[in-house]
C-alpha positions as a printed NumPy array, in Angstrom:
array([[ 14.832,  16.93 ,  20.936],
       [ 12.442,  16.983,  17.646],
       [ 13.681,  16.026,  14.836],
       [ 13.16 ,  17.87 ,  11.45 ],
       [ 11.691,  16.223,   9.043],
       [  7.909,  15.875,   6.998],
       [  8.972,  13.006,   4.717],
       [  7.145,   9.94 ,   3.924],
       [  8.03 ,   6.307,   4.507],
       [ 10.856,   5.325,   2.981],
       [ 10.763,   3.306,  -0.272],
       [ 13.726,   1.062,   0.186],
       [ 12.112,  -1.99 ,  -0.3  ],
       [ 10.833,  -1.179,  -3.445],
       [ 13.651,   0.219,  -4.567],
       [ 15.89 ,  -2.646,  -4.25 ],
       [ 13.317,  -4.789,  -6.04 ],
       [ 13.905,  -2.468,  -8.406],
       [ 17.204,  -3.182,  -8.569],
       [ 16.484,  -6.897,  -8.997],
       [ 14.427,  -6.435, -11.508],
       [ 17.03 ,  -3.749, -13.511],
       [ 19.076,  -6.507, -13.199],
       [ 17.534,  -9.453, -14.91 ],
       [ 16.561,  -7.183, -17.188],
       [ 20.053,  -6.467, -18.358],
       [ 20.278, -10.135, -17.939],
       [ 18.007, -10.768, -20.671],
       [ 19.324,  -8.239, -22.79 ],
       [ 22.952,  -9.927, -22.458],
       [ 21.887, -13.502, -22.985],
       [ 23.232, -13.384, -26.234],
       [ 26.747, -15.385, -26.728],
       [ 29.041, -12.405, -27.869],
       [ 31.987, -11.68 , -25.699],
       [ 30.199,  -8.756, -24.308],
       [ 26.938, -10.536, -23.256],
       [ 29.033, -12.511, -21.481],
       [ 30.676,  -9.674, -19.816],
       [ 27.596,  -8.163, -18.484],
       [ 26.948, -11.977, -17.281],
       [ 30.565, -11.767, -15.166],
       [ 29.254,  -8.478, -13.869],
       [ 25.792,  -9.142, -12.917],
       [ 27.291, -11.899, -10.847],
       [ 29.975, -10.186,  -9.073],
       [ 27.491,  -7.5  ,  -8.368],
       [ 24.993,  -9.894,  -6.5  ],
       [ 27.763, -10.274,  -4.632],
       [ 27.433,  -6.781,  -3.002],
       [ 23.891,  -6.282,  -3.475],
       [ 22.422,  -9.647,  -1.513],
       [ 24.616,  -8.839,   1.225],
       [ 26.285, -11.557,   3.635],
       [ 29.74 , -13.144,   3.355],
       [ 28.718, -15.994,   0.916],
       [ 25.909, -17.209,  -1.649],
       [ 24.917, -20.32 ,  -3.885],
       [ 24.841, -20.446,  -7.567],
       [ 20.723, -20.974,  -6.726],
       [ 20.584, -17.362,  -5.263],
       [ 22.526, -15.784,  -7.313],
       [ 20.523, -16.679, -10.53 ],
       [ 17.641, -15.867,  -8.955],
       [ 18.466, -12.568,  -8.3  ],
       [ 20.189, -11.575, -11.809],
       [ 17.34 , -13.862, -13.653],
       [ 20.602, -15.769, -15.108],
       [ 20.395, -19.503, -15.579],
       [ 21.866, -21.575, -12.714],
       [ 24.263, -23.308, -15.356],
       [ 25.042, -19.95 , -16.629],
       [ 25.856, -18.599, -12.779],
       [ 27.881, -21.945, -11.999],
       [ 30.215, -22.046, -15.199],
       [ 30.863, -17.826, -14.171],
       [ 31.693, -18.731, -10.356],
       [ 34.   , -22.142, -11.125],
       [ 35.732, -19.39 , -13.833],
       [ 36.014, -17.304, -11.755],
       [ 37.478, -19.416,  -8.499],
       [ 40.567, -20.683, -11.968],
       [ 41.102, -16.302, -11.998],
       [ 41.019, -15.487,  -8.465],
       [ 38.086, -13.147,  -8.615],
       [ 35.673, -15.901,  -6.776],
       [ 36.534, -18.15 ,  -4.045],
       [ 34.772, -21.214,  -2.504],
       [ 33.931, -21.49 ,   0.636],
       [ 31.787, -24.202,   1.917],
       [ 30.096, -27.157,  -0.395],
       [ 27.704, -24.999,  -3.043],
       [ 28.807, -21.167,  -1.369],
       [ 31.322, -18.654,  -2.861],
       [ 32.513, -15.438,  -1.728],
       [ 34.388, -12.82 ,  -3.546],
       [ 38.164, -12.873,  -2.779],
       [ 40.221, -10.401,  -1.218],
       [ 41.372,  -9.176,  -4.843],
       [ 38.381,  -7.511,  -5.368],
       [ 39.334,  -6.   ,  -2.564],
       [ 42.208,  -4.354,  -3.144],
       [ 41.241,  -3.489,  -6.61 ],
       [ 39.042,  -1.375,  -4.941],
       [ 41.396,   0.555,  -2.659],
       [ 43.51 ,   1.066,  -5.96 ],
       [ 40.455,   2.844,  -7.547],
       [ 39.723,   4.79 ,  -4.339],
       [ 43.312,   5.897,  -4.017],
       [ 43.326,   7.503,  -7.235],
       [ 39.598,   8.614,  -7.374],
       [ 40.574,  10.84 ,  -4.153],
       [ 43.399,  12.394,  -5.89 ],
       [ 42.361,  16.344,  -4.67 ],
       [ 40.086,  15.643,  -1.698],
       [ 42.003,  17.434,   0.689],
       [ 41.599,  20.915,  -1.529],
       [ 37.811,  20.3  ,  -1.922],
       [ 37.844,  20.076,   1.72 ],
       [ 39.897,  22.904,   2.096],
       [ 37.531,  24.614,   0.51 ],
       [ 34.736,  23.738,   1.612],
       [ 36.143,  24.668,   5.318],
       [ 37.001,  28.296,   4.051],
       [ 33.568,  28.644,   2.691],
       [ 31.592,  27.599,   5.456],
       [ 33.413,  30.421,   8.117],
       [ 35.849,  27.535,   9.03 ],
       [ 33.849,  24.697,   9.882],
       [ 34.845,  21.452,  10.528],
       [ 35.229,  19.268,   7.71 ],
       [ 35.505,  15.501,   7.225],
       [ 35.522,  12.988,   4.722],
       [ 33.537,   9.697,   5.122],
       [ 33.048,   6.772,   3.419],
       [ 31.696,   3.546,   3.484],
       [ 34.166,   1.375,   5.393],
       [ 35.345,  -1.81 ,   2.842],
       [ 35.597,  -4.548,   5.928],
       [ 33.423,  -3.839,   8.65 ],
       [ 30.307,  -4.407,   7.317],
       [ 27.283,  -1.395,   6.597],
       [ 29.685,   1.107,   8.423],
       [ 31.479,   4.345,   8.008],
       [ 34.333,   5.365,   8.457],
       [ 36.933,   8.646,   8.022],
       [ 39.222,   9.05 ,   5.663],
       [ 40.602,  12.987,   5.225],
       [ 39.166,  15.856,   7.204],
       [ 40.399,  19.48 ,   6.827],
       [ 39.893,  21.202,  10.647],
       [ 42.685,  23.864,  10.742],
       [ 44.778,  23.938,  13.649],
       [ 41.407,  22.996,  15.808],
       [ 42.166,  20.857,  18.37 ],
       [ 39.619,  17.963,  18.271],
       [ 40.49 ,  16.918,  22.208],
       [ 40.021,  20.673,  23.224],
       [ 36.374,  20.412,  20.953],
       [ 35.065,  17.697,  23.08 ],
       [ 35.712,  15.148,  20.202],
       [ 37.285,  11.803,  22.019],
       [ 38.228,   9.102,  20.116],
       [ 35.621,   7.439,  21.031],
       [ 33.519,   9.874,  19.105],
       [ 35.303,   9.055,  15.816],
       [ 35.828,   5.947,  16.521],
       [ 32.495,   4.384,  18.121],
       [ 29.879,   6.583,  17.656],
       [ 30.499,   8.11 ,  14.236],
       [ 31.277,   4.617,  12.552],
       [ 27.633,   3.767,  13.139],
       [ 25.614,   4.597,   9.442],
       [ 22.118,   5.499,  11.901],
       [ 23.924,   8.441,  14.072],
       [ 24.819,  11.931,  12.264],
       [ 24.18 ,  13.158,   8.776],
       [ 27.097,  11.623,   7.   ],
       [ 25.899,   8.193,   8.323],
       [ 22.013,   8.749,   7.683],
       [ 22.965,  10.376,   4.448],
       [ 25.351,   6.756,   3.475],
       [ 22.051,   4.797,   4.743],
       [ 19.954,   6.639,   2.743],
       [ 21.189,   4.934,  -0.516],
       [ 22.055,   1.778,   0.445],
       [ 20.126,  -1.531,  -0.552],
       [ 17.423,  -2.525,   1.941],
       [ 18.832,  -5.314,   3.153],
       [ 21.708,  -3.068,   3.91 ],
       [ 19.173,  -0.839,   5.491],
       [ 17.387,  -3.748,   7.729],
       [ 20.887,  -5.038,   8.803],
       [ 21.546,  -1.156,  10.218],
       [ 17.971,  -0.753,  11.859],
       [ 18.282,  -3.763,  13.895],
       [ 21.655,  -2.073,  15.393],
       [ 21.407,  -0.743,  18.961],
       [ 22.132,   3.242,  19.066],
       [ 25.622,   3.885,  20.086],
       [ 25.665,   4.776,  23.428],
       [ 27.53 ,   7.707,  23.009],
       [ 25.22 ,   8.558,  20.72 ],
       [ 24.355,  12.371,  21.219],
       [ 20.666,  13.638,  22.517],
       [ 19.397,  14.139,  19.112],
       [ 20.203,  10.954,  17.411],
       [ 17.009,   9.067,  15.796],
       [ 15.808,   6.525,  18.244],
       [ 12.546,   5.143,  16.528],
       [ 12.954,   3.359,  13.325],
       [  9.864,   4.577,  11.652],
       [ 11.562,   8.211,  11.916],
       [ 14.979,   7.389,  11.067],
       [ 13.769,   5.538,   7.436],
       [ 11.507,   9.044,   7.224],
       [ 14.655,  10.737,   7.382],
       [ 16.651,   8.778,   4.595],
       [ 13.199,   9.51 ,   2.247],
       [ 13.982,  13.57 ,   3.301],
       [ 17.891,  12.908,   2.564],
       [ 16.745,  11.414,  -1.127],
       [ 14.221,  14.06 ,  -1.845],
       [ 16.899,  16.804,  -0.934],
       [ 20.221,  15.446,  -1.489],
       [ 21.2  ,  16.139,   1.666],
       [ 20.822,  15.757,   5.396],
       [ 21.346,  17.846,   8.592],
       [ 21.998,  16.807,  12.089],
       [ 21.103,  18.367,  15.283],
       [ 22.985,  16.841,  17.825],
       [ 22.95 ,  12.766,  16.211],
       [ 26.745,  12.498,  17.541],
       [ 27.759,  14.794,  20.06 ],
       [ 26.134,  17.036,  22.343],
       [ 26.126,  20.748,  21.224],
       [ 27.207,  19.97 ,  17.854],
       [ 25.309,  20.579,  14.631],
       [ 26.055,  19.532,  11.079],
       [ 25.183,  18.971,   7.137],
       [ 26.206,  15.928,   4.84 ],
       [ 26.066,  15.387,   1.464],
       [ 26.379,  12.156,  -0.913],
       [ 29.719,  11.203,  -2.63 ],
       [ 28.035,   8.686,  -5.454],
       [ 30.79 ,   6.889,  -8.108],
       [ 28.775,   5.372, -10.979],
       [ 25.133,   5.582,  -9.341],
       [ 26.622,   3.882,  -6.058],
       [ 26.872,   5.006,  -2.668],
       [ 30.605,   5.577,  -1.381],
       [ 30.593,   7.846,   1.182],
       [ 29.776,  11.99 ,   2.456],
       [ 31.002,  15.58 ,   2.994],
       [ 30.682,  16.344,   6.559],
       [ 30.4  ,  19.832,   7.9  ],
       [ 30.359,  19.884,  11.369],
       [ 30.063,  23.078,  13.356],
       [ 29.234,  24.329,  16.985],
       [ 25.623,  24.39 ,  17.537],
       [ 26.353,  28.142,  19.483],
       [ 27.473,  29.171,  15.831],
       [ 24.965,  27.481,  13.416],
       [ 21.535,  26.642,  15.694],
       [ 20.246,  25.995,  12.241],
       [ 22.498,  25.352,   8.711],
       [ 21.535,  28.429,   6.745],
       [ 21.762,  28.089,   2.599],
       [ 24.877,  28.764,   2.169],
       [ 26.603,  26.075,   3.886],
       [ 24.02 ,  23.473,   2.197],
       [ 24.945,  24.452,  -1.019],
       [ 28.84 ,  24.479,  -0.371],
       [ 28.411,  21.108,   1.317],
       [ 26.596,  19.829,  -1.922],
       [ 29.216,  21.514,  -4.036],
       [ 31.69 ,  19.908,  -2.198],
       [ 30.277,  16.053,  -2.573],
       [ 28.921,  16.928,  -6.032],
       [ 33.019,  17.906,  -6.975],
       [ 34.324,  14.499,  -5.433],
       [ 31.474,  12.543,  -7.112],
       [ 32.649,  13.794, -10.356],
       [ 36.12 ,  12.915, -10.148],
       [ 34.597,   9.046,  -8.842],
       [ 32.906,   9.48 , -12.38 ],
       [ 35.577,  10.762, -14.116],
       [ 35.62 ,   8.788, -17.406],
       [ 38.743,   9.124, -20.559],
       [ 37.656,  10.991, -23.438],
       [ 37.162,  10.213, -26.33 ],
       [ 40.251,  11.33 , -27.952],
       [ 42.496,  10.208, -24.492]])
């Protein structure tokens, strides 16, 4: 089936030279020796980390990519192997440790204090849809993966939904909205690594099989902050996904999933709730002290 969508090639590429470039930028602007120049140093580096991609990386890439000094990169990775943030792993390659790890599940856990009302929600103000929470799965690589849902007393087996479907099919980031609309704003090398993934065979008939069209999509998902799917992951099942983003980073999406029978196309109001939805659990990713806390 035809897939909807008039955007332009997507700019990913430039974009995460941007990002190189942001970075030693802030670089230079921290190369001062106060404690908090050295800070943003520690930070830059452990940030490489998730940007470059792959398991480990030399002091030599890392330095080029944050525009630090390779002395400056090797005295922050030895420090950090003595504090248990860094660890090495071959002669001249580090990796972040586990720790980092779990510090991030301890972040998530409280960050998603209140999902399962927003979903809740969202469910009663889309005529009962089907709603799921996504997000970007912390050990298996440039994949998705569920976390909270709000579906009623539906039955998923009696739906058609296997576990295969959640399991297989929906963990891929280039099937279904949520995973398109993950893709969508994560680093190109991200990107590549997902393009170069077979489709799932499960896949459902409307799921973007050329590459050129699929990257066209994540430029519509930018433009609009959101994406719809016509049949990506299961056959006679339609849906809309929006963009849970913590600090300016990609961490997962809304899902509304409904029967194609009852929404052939996802009229306004469901967009907007499904926005609402993400744009709610964003905020309390953001959520910051104030001031006077």
């Amino acid at each position: 089936m035809g897939h909807r969508t008039a955007a332009s090639q997507s700019t990913a590429p430039e974009a995460a030279q941007g990002t190189g470039r942001a970075a030693r930028s802030t670089a230079a602007t921290g190369s001062r020796a106060s404690g908090s120049g050295h800070a943003e140093r520690v930070f830059l580096v452990q940030t490489a980390f998730a940007e470059l991609g792959g398991s480990a990386h030399g002091p030599g890439e890392i330095a080029e990519f944050t525009g630090l000094d390779d002395s400056v990169v090797y005295r922050i990775l030895q420090s950090g192997v003595y504090q248990r943030i860094f660890e090495r792993v071959d002669r001249g390659l580090y990796r972040l440790r586990t720790s980092a790890a779990q510090l991030a599940f301890t972040a998530l856990d409280h960050r998603l204090d209140g999902a399962q009302t927003v979903l809740g929600d969202l469910r009663e103000a889309t005529g009962n849809g089907l709603v799921f929470l996504y997000m970007v799965a912390p050990f298996s690589g440039a994949q998705r993966q569920c976390v909270d849902m709000a579906v009623g007393d539906s039955d998923l087996a009696e739906l058609g939904m296997t576990p295969r479907d959640v399991l297989s099919v929906t963990r891929s980031l280039r099937t279904g909205a949520s995973g398109r609309t993950i893709l969508a704003y994560l680093p190109d090398v991200l990107q590549q690594r997902v393009l170069a993934e077979p489709v799932p065979e499960q896949a459902g008939p409307g799921v973007y099989r050329d590459n050129d069209a699929l990257l066209a999509s994540l430029a519509e998902v930018r433009d609009l902050g959101h994406a719809l799917g016509y049949e990506e992951c299961m056959a006679g099942w339609n849906s809309c996904a929006a963009p849970i983003m913590w600090d300016g980073s990609i961490m997962g999406a809304v899902l509304l999933l409904k029967q194609k029978s009852v929404m052939p196309q996802a009229p306004d109001g469901v967009i907007e709730a499904t926005k609402e939805a993400a744009a709610v659990l964003s905020r309390h990713g953001a959520a910051r002290p104030g001031p006077d806390a």
